[in-house]
């Protein structure tokens, strides 16, 4: 077999494998607090009897969303998703098995898989979504508050006829008395 024939064979085989894989793989990026649509298109011409959305990195047997026999089951749902996941179309018309994940948080980041079961066949992986949640960085700038204390009034200087020591005010004397009183109280206990 020539090199060119081998290349053509590998190319055709790769194309065949790609066309056989019907799983929808996408990546979505959202911010915390937003809602996100996790898309899953089941069979348009058949009734969906079972739907499960899983998140493999949960390391739990519980699901993101579980639907069977025309109703969702919260008891099979991981607690972190309670009240935050709903079908986009509750009737799943035309095979729409997409769900809306509400109020996304940083812990929701990861891979999500949608499995759809139709009459007479086992559940099939339909959608594989990687959800990225942007981290919110808040910058806090602290500006130190500097207190300036003016030590005196011009009327208190001896040079100007005042009776106080240069720069000392009544406020300084009161502060010094309070400090001395506190020291005496601390020493006596």
mmCIF file with all atom_site columns, C-alpha atoms in Angstrom:
data_model
loop_
_atom_site.group_PDB
_atom_site.id
_atom_site.type_symbol
_atom_site.label_atom_id
_atom_site.label_alt_id
_atom_site.label_comp_id
_atom_site.label_asym_id
_atom_site.label_entity_id
_atom_site.label_seq_id
_atom_site.pdbx_PDB_ins_code
_atom_site.Cartn_x
_atom_site.Cartn_y
_atom_site.Cartn_z
_atom_site.occupancy
_atom_site.B_iso_or_equiv
_atom_site.pdbx_formal_charge
_atom_site.auth_seq_id
_atom_site.auth_comp_id
_atom_site.auth_asym_id
_atom_site.auth_atom_id
_atom_site.pdbx_PDB_model_num
ATOM 1   C CA . UNK A 1 1   ? 0.000   0.000  0.000  1.00 0.00 ? 1   UNK A CA 1
ATOM 2   C CA . UNK A 1 2   ? 1.419   3.357  -0.980 1.00 0.00 ? 2   UNK A CA 1
ATOM 3   C CA . UNK A 1 3   ? 1.803   6.259  1.448  1.00 0.00 ? 3   UNK A CA 1
ATOM 4   C CA . UNK A 1 4   ? -0.845  8.323  -0.336 1.00 0.00 ? 4   UNK A CA 1
ATOM 5   C CA . UNK A 1 5   ? -3.350  5.440  -0.232 1.00 0.00 ? 5   UNK A CA 1
ATOM 6   C CA . UNK A 1 6   ? -2.656  5.036  3.499  1.00 0.00 ? 6   UNK A CA 1
ATOM 7   C CA . UNK A 1 7   ? -3.244  8.748  4.113  1.00 0.00 ? 7   UNK A CA 1
ATOM 8   C CA . UNK A 1 8   ? -6.532  8.645  2.192  1.00 0.00 ? 8   UNK A CA 1
ATOM 9   C CA . UNK A 1 9   ? -7.640  5.567  4.162  1.00 0.00 ? 9   UNK A CA 1
ATOM 10  C CA . UNK A 1 10  ? -6.837  7.195  7.506  1.00 0.00 ? 10  UNK A CA 1
ATOM 11  C CA . UNK A 1 11  ? -8.636  10.373 6.440  1.00 0.00 ? 11  UNK A CA 1
ATOM 12  C CA . UNK A 1 12  ? -11.789 8.483  5.398  1.00 0.00 ? 12  UNK A CA 1
ATOM 13  C CA . UNK A 1 13  ? -11.742 6.397  8.586  1.00 0.00 ? 13  UNK A CA 1
ATOM 14  C CA . UNK A 1 14  ? -11.442 9.571  10.699 1.00 0.00 ? 14  UNK A CA 1
ATOM 15  C CA . UNK A 1 15  ? -14.343 11.168 8.828  1.00 0.00 ? 15  UNK A CA 1
ATOM 16  C CA . UNK A 1 16  ? -16.416 8.039  9.419  1.00 0.00 ? 16  UNK A CA 1
ATOM 17  C CA . UNK A 1 17  ? -15.697 8.057  13.169 1.00 0.00 ? 17  UNK A CA 1
ATOM 18  C CA . UNK A 1 18  ? -16.546 11.737 13.425 1.00 0.00 ? 18  UNK A CA 1
ATOM 19  C CA . UNK A 1 19  ? -19.887 11.237 11.702 1.00 0.00 ? 19  UNK A CA 1
ATOM 20  C CA . UNK A 1 20  ? -20.779 8.280  13.952 1.00 0.00 ? 20  UNK A CA 1
ATOM 21  C CA . UNK A 1 21  ? -20.311 10.347 17.126 1.00 0.00 ? 21  UNK A CA 1
ATOM 22  C CA . UNK A 1 22  ? -23.613 12.180 17.452 1.00 0.00 ? 22  UNK A CA 1
ATOM 23  C CA . UNK A 1 23  ? -22.831 13.642 20.859 1.00 0.00 ? 23  UNK A CA 1
ATOM 24  C CA . UNK A 1 24  ? -23.116 17.408 20.979 1.00 0.00 ? 24  UNK A CA 1
ATOM 25  C CA . UNK A 1 25  ? -20.019 18.793 22.748 1.00 0.00 ? 25  UNK A CA 1
ATOM 26  C CA . UNK A 1 26  ? -19.928 22.469 23.595 1.00 0.00 ? 26  UNK A CA 1
ATOM 27  C CA . UNK A 1 27  ? -18.355 24.892 26.016 1.00 0.00 ? 27  UNK A CA 1
ATOM 28  C CA . UNK A 1 28  ? -20.191 27.719 27.767 1.00 0.00 ? 28  UNK A CA 1
ATOM 29  C CA . UNK A 1 29  ? -18.853 30.520 29.927 1.00 0.00 ? 29  UNK A CA 1
ATOM 30  C CA . UNK A 1 30  ? -21.043 32.427 32.390 1.00 0.00 ? 30  UNK A CA 1
ATOM 31  C CA . UNK A 1 31  ? -20.682 34.744 35.361 1.00 0.00 ? 31  UNK A CA 1
ATOM 32  C CA . UNK A 1 32  ? -21.815 33.893 38.896 1.00 0.00 ? 32  UNK A CA 1
ATOM 33  C CA . UNK A 1 33  ? -25.480 34.706 39.444 1.00 0.00 ? 33  UNK A CA 1
ATOM 34  C CA . UNK A 1 34  ? -26.466 34.248 35.800 1.00 0.00 ? 34  UNK A CA 1
ATOM 35  C CA . UNK A 1 35  ? -28.757 31.557 34.387 1.00 0.00 ? 35  UNK A CA 1
ATOM 36  C CA . UNK A 1 36  ? -27.432 29.224 31.697 1.00 0.00 ? 36  UNK A CA 1
ATOM 37  C CA . UNK A 1 37  ? -29.143 27.025 29.115 1.00 0.00 ? 37  UNK A CA 1
ATOM 38  C CA . UNK A 1 38  ? -27.675 23.526 28.896 1.00 0.00 ? 38  UNK A CA 1
ATOM 39  C CA . UNK A 1 39  ? -28.746 22.372 25.450 1.00 0.00 ? 39  UNK A CA 1
ATOM 40  C CA . UNK A 1 40  ? -29.764 18.774 24.726 1.00 0.00 ? 40  UNK A CA 1
ATOM 41  C CA . UNK A 1 41  ? -31.656 17.773 21.596 1.00 0.00 ? 41  UNK A CA 1
ATOM 42  C CA . UNK A 1 42  ? -33.258 14.350 21.900 1.00 0.00 ? 42  UNK A CA 1
ATOM 43  C CA . UNK A 1 43  ? -35.116 12.480 19.159 1.00 0.00 ? 43  UNK A CA 1
ATOM 44  C CA . UNK A 1 44  ? -37.717 14.647 17.440 1.00 0.00 ? 44  UNK A CA 1
ATOM 45  C CA . UNK A 1 45  ? -39.839 11.727 16.305 1.00 0.00 ? 45  UNK A CA 1
ATOM 46  C CA . UNK A 1 46  ? -40.049 9.678  19.516 1.00 0.00 ? 46  UNK A CA 1
ATOM 47  C CA . UNK A 1 47  ? -41.262 10.120 23.071 1.00 0.00 ? 47  UNK A CA 1
ATOM 48  C CA . UNK A 1 48  ? -38.622 10.760 25.709 1.00 0.00 ? 48  UNK A CA 1
ATOM 49  C CA . UNK A 1 49  ? -39.356 8.409  28.590 1.00 0.00 ? 49  UNK A CA 1
ATOM 50  C CA . UNK A 1 50  ? -36.250 9.180  30.626 1.00 0.00 ? 50  UNK A CA 1
ATOM 51  C CA . UNK A 1 51  ? -33.891 12.147 30.884 1.00 0.00 ? 51  UNK A CA 1
ATOM 52  C CA . UNK A 1 52  ? -30.948 12.566 33.179 1.00 0.00 ? 52  UNK A CA 1
ATOM 53  C CA . UNK A 1 53  ? -28.411 15.328 33.428 1.00 0.00 ? 53  UNK A CA 1
ATOM 54  C CA . UNK A 1 54  ? -25.276 14.326 35.286 1.00 0.00 ? 54  UNK A CA 1
ATOM 55  C CA . UNK A 1 55  ? -22.101 16.059 36.410 1.00 0.00 ? 55  UNK A CA 1
ATOM 56  C CA . UNK A 1 56  ? -19.337 13.444 36.684 1.00 0.00 ? 56  UNK A CA 1
ATOM 57  C CA . UNK A 1 57  ? -17.169 15.480 39.036 1.00 0.00 ? 57  UNK A CA 1
ATOM 58  C CA . UNK A 1 58  ? -19.925 15.467 41.687 1.00 0.00 ? 58  UNK A CA 1
ATOM 59  C CA . UNK A 1 59  ? -18.668 12.009 42.676 1.00 0.00 ? 59  UNK A CA 1
ATOM 60  C CA . UNK A 1 60  ? -22.205 11.135 43.666 1.00 0.00 ? 60  UNK A CA 1
ATOM 61  C CA . UNK A 1 61  ? -24.922 8.854  42.359 1.00 0.00 ? 61  UNK A CA 1
ATOM 62  C CA . UNK A 1 62  ? -27.290 11.816 42.415 1.00 0.00 ? 62  UNK A CA 1
ATOM 63  C CA . UNK A 1 63  ? -28.033 13.874 39.319 1.00 0.00 ? 63  UNK A CA 1
ATOM 64  C CA . UNK A 1 64  ? -28.243 17.478 38.266 1.00 0.00 ? 64  UNK A CA 1
ATOM 65  C CA . UNK A 1 65  ? -31.738 16.700 36.928 1.00 0.00 ? 65  UNK A CA 1
ATOM 66  C CA . UNK A 1 66  ? -33.703 13.448 36.649 1.00 0.00 ? 66  UNK A CA 1
ATOM 67  C CA . UNK A 1 67  ? -36.933 12.955 34.688 1.00 0.00 ? 67  UNK A CA 1
ATOM 68  C CA . UNK A 1 68  ? -38.862 9.718  34.200 1.00 0.00 ? 68  UNK A CA 1
ATOM 69  C CA . UNK A 1 69  ? -42.485 8.731  33.629 1.00 0.00 ? 69  UNK A CA 1
ATOM 70  C CA . UNK A 1 70  ? -43.510 12.292 32.735 1.00 0.00 ? 70  UNK A CA 1
ATOM 71  C CA . UNK A 1 71  ? -42.194 13.933 35.903 1.00 0.00 ? 71  UNK A CA 1
ATOM 72  C CA . UNK A 1 72  ? -38.970 15.102 37.528 1.00 0.00 ? 72  UNK A CA 1
ATOM 73  C CA . UNK A 1 73  ? -37.667 13.457 40.695 1.00 0.00 ? 73  UNK A CA 1
ATOM 74  C CA . UNK A 1 74  ? -36.009 15.773 43.181 1.00 0.00 ? 74  UNK A CA 1
ATOM 75  C CA . UNK A 1 75  ? -35.062 12.828 45.420 1.00 0.00 ? 75  UNK A CA 1
ATOM 76  C CA . UNK A 1 76  ? -32.525 11.752 42.766 1.00 0.00 ? 76  UNK A CA 1
ATOM 77  C CA . UNK A 1 77  ? -31.177 15.273 42.448 1.00 0.00 ? 77  UNK A CA 1
ATOM 78  C CA . UNK A 1 78  ? -27.955 16.425 44.114 1.00 0.00 ? 78  UNK A CA 1
ATOM 79  C CA . UNK A 1 79  ? -28.803 18.925 46.912 1.00 0.00 ? 79  UNK A CA 1
ATOM 80  C CA . UNK A 1 80  ? -26.689 21.689 45.371 1.00 0.00 ? 80  UNK A CA 1
ATOM 81  C CA . UNK A 1 81  ? -29.092 21.768 42.399 1.00 0.00 ? 81  UNK A CA 1
ATOM 82  C CA . UNK A 1 82  ? -32.429 21.691 44.284 1.00 0.00 ? 82  UNK A CA 1
ATOM 83  C CA . UNK A 1 83  ? -34.703 24.452 43.027 1.00 0.00 ? 83  UNK A CA 1
ATOM 84  C CA . UNK A 1 84  ? -32.179 25.668 40.446 1.00 0.00 ? 84  UNK A CA 1
ATOM 85  C CA . UNK A 1 85  ? -32.774 23.380 37.444 1.00 0.00 ? 85  UNK A CA 1
ATOM 86  C CA . UNK A 1 86  ? -35.840 23.207 35.227 1.00 0.00 ? 86  UNK A CA 1
ATOM 87  C CA . UNK A 1 87  ? -36.720 22.008 31.755 1.00 0.00 ? 87  UNK A CA 1
ATOM 88  C CA . UNK A 1 88  ? -36.702 24.734 29.129 1.00 0.00 ? 88  UNK A CA 1
ATOM 89  C CA . UNK A 1 89  ? -39.817 23.124 27.647 1.00 0.00 ? 89  UNK A CA 1
ATOM 90  C CA . UNK A 1 90  ? -41.716 21.089 30.272 1.00 0.00 ? 90  UNK A CA 1
ATOM 91  C CA . UNK A 1 91  ? -43.456 19.157 27.469 1.00 0.00 ? 91  UNK A CA 1
ATOM 92  C CA . UNK A 1 92  ? -40.132 18.411 25.715 1.00 0.00 ? 92  UNK A CA 1
ATOM 93  C CA . UNK A 1 93  ? -41.736 19.091 22.334 1.00 0.00 ? 93  UNK A CA 1
ATOM 94  C CA . UNK A 1 94  ? -39.646 18.030 19.347 1.00 0.00 ? 94  UNK A CA 1
ATOM 95  C CA . UNK A 1 95  ? -37.188 16.267 21.656 1.00 0.00 ? 95  UNK A CA 1
ATOM 96  C CA . UNK A 1 96  ? -36.008 19.399 23.481 1.00 0.00 ? 96  UNK A CA 1
ATOM 97  C CA . UNK A 1 97  ? -34.385 18.018 26.644 1.00 0.00 ? 97  UNK A CA 1
ATOM 98  C CA . UNK A 1 98  ? -32.535 21.249 27.452 1.00 0.00 ? 98  UNK A CA 1
ATOM 99  C CA . UNK A 1 99  ? -32.482 22.523 31.022 1.00 0.00 ? 99  UNK A CA 1
ATOM 100 C CA . UNK A 1 100 ? -31.932 25.930 32.556 1.00 0.00 ? 100 UNK A CA 1
ATOM 101 C CA . UNK A 1 101 ? -29.500 26.094 35.458 1.00 0.00 ? 101 UNK A CA 1
ATOM 102 C CA . UNK A 1 102 ? -30.367 29.154 37.536 1.00 0.00 ? 102 UNK A CA 1
ATOM 103 C CA . UNK A 1 103 ? -28.171 31.353 39.687 1.00 0.00 ? 103 UNK A CA 1
ATOM 104 C CA . UNK A 1 104 ? -24.877 29.766 38.637 1.00 0.00 ? 104 UNK A CA 1
ATOM 105 C CA . UNK A 1 105 ? -22.079 29.746 41.204 1.00 0.00 ? 105 UNK A CA 1
ATOM 106 C CA . UNK A 1 106 ? -18.384 28.909 41.010 1.00 0.00 ? 106 UNK A CA 1
ATOM 107 C CA . UNK A 1 107 ? -19.048 25.316 42.184 1.00 0.00 ? 107 UNK A CA 1
ATOM 108 C CA . UNK A 1 108 ? -21.209 24.695 39.102 1.00 0.00 ? 108 UNK A CA 1
ATOM 109 C CA . UNK A 1 109 ? -18.171 24.792 36.813 1.00 0.00 ? 109 UNK A CA 1
ATOM 110 C CA . UNK A 1 110 ? -17.406 21.453 35.178 1.00 0.00 ? 110 UNK A CA 1
ATOM 111 C CA . UNK A 1 111 ? -18.710 18.947 32.665 1.00 0.00 ? 111 UNK A CA 1
ATOM 112 C CA . UNK A 1 112 ? -22.411 18.149 32.213 1.00 0.00 ? 112 UNK A CA 1
ATOM 113 C CA . UNK A 1 113 ? -23.815 15.150 30.349 1.00 0.00 ? 113 UNK A CA 1
ATOM 114 C CA . UNK A 1 114 ? -27.321 14.693 29.020 1.00 0.00 ? 114 UNK A CA 1
ATOM 115 C CA . UNK A 1 115 ? -28.672 11.158 28.593 1.00 0.00 ? 115 UNK A CA 1
ATOM 116 C CA . UNK A 1 116 ? -31.982 10.566 26.845 1.00 0.00 ? 116 UNK A CA 1
ATOM 117 C CA . UNK A 1 117 ? -33.968 7.346  26.907 1.00 0.00 ? 117 UNK A CA 1
ATOM 118 C CA . UNK A 1 118 ? -36.689 6.718  24.366 1.00 0.00 ? 118 UNK A CA 1
ATOM 119 C CA . UNK A 1 119 ? -39.197 3.904  24.081 1.00 0.00 ? 119 UNK A CA 1
ATOM 120 C CA . UNK A 1 120 ? -37.537 0.533  23.585 1.00 0.00 ? 120 UNK A CA 1
ATOM 121 C CA . UNK A 1 121 ? -33.895 1.591  23.948 1.00 0.00 ? 121 UNK A CA 1
ATOM 122 C CA . UNK A 1 122 ? -31.442 2.332  26.761 1.00 0.00 ? 122 UNK A CA 1
ATOM 123 C CA . UNK A 1 123 ? -30.479 5.931  27.619 1.00 0.00 ? 123 UNK A CA 1
ATOM 124 C CA . UNK A 1 124 ? -28.044 7.438  25.133 1.00 0.00 ? 124 UNK A CA 1
ATOM 125 C CA . UNK A 1 125 ? -25.487 10.213 25.680 1.00 0.00 ? 125 UNK A CA 1
ATOM 126 C CA . UNK A 1 126 ? -26.729 13.147 23.614 1.00 0.00 ? 126 UNK A CA 1
ATOM 127 C CA . UNK A 1 127 ? -24.937 16.200 24.931 1.00 0.00 ? 127 UNK A CA 1
ATOM 128 C CA . UNK A 1 128 ? -21.636 16.884 26.668 1.00 0.00 ? 128 UNK A CA 1
ATOM 129 C CA . UNK A 1 129 ? -21.202 20.466 27.893 1.00 0.00 ? 129 UNK A CA 1
ATOM 130 C CA . UNK A 1 130 ? -18.287 22.052 29.693 1.00 0.00 ? 130 UNK A CA 1
ATOM 131 C CA . UNK A 1 131 ? -19.426 24.944 31.853 1.00 0.00 ? 131 UNK A CA 1
ATOM 132 C CA . UNK A 1 132 ? -16.907 27.583 32.855 1.00 0.00 ? 132 UNK A CA 1
ATOM 133 C CA . UNK A 1 133 ? -17.799 30.087 35.538 1.00 0.00 ? 133 UNK A CA 1
ATOM 134 C CA . UNK A 1 134 ? -15.791 33.287 35.459 1.00 0.00 ? 134 UNK A CA 1
ATOM 135 C CA . UNK A 1 135 ? -14.386 34.181 38.815 1.00 0.00 ? 135 UNK A CA 1
ATOM 136 C CA . UNK A 1 136 ? -15.270 37.622 40.013 1.00 0.00 ? 136 UNK A CA 1
ATOM 137 C CA . UNK A 1 137 ? -12.282 39.519 41.300 1.00 0.00 ? 137 UNK A CA 1
ATOM 138 C CA . UNK A 1 138 ? -13.052 42.399 43.573 1.00 0.00 ? 138 UNK A CA 1
ATOM 139 C CA . UNK A 1 139 ? -10.349 44.905 44.226 1.00 0.00 ? 139 UNK A CA 1
ATOM 140 C CA . UNK A 1 140 ? -10.480 46.721 47.512 1.00 0.00 ? 140 UNK A CA 1
ATOM 141 C CA . UNK A 1 141 ? -8.221  49.694 47.840 1.00 0.00 ? 141 UNK A CA 1
ATOM 142 C CA . UNK A 1 142 ? -7.560  50.835 51.360 1.00 0.00 ? 142 UNK A CA 1
ATOM 143 C CA . UNK A 1 143 ? -6.455  54.394 51.814 1.00 0.00 ? 143 UNK A CA 1
ATOM 144 C CA . UNK A 1 144 ? -5.070  54.881 55.303 1.00 0.00 ? 144 UNK A CA 1
ATOM 145 C CA . UNK A 1 145 ? -6.693  57.706 57.168 1.00 0.00 ? 145 UNK A CA 1
ATOM 146 C CA . UNK A 1 146 ? -4.117  60.103 58.506 1.00 0.00 ? 146 UNK A CA 1
ATOM 147 C CA . UNK A 1 147 ? -5.039  62.238 61.455 1.00 0.00 ? 147 UNK A CA 1
ATOM 148 C CA . UNK A 1 148 ? -3.349  65.546 61.789 1.00 0.00 ? 148 UNK A CA 1
ATOM 149 C CA . UNK A 1 149 ? -3.431  67.144 65.160 1.00 0.00 ? 149 UNK A CA 1
ATOM 150 C CA . UNK A 1 150 ? -2.858  70.832 65.422 1.00 0.00 ? 150 UNK A CA 1
ATOM 151 C CA . UNK A 1 151 ? -0.967  71.443 68.621 1.00 0.00 ? 151 UNK A CA 1
ATOM 152 C CA . UNK A 1 152 ? -1.788  74.916 69.640 1.00 0.00 ? 152 UNK A CA 1
ATOM 153 C CA . UNK A 1 153 ? -3.366  78.174 69.002 1.00 0.00 ? 153 UNK A CA 1
ATOM 154 C CA . UNK A 1 154 ? -1.470  81.348 68.436 1.00 0.00 ? 154 UNK A CA 1
ATOM 155 C CA . UNK A 1 155 ? -3.105  82.996 71.388 1.00 0.00 ? 155 UNK A CA 1
ATOM 156 C CA . UNK A 1 156 ? -1.423  80.587 73.779 1.00 0.00 ? 156 UNK A CA 1
ATOM 157 C CA . UNK A 1 157 ? 2.219   81.421 73.056 1.00 0.00 ? 157 UNK A CA 1
ATOM 158 C CA . UNK A 1 158 ? 4.054   83.407 75.686 1.00 0.00 ? 158 UNK A CA 1
ATOM 159 C CA . UNK A 1 159 ? 5.517   85.636 73.022 1.00 0.00 ? 159 UNK A CA 1
ATOM 160 C CA . UNK A 1 160 ? 2.048   86.832 72.183 1.00 0.00 ? 160 UNK A CA 1
ATOM 161 C CA . UNK A 1 161 ? 1.048   87.420 75.743 1.00 0.00 ? 161 UNK A CA 1
ATOM 162 C CA . UNK A 1 162 ? -0.554  84.051 76.384 1.00 0.00 ? 162 UNK A CA 1
ATOM 163 C CA . UNK A 1 163 ? -0.185  82.246 79.673 1.00 0.00 ? 163 UNK A CA 1
ATOM 164 C CA . UNK A 1 164 ? 0.370   78.728 78.327 1.00 0.00 ? 164 UNK A CA 1
ATOM 165 C CA . UNK A 1 165 ? 3.591   77.030 77.368 1.00 0.00 ? 165 UNK A CA 1
ATOM 166 C CA . UNK A 1 166 ? 4.348   77.378 73.641 1.00 0.00 ? 166 UNK A CA 1
ATOM 167 C CA . UNK A 1 167 ? 1.864   75.367 71.565 1.00 0.00 ? 167 UNK A CA 1
ATOM 168 C CA . UNK A 1 168 ? 0.063   73.686 74.489 1.00 0.00 ? 168 UNK A CA 1
ATOM 169 C CA . UNK A 1 169 ? -3.700  74.010 74.561 1.00 0.00 ? 169 UNK A CA 1
ATOM 170 C CA . UNK A 1 170 ? -6.466  73.214 77.011 1.00 0.00 ? 170 UNK A CA 1
ATOM 171 C CA . UNK A 1 171 ? -7.286  70.159 74.863 1.00 0.00 ? 171 UNK A CA 1
ATOM 172 C CA . UNK A 1 172 ? -3.755  68.819 75.281 1.00 0.00 ? 172 UNK A CA 1
ATOM 173 C CA . UNK A 1 173 ? -3.900  69.341 79.045 1.00 0.00 ? 173 UNK A CA 1
ATOM 174 C CA . UNK A 1 174 ? -7.250  67.470 79.244 1.00 0.00 ? 174 UNK A CA 1
ATOM 175 C CA . UNK A 1 175 ? -5.852  64.578 77.186 1.00 0.00 ? 175 UNK A CA 1
ATOM 176 C CA . UNK A 1 176 ? -2.775  64.371 79.398 1.00 0.00 ? 176 UNK A CA 1
ATOM 177 C CA . UNK A 1 177 ? -4.948  64.345 82.556 1.00 0.00 ? 177 UNK A CA 1
ATOM 178 C CA . UNK A 1 178 ? -7.125  61.537 81.116 1.00 0.00 ? 178 UNK A CA 1
ATOM 179 C CA . UNK A 1 179 ? -4.047  59.494 80.214 1.00 0.00 ? 179 UNK A CA 1
ATOM 180 C CA . UNK A 1 180 ? -2.534  59.957 83.684 1.00 0.00 ? 180 UNK A CA 1
ATOM 181 C CA . UNK A 1 181 ? -5.861  58.987 85.302 1.00 0.00 ? 181 UNK A CA 1
ATOM 182 C CA . UNK A 1 182 ? -6.015  55.836 83.183 1.00 0.00 ? 182 UNK A CA 1
ATOM 183 C CA . UNK A 1 183 ? -2.419  54.917 84.109 1.00 0.00 ? 183 UNK A CA 1
ATOM 184 C CA . UNK A 1 184 ? -3.208  55.332 87.819 1.00 0.00 ? 184 UNK A CA 1
ATOM 185 C CA . UNK A 1 185 ? -6.363  53.225 87.493 1.00 0.00 ? 185 UNK A CA 1
ATOM 186 C CA . UNK A 1 186 ? -4.474  50.482 85.620 1.00 0.00 ? 186 UNK A CA 1
ATOM 187 C CA . UNK A 1 187 ? -1.682  50.460 88.207 1.00 0.00 ? 187 UNK A CA 1
ATOM 188 C CA . UNK A 1 188 ? -4.097  50.091 91.124 1.00 0.00 ? 188 UNK A CA 1
ATOM 189 C CA . UNK A 1 189 ? -5.833  46.999 89.699 1.00 0.00 ? 189 UNK A CA 1
#
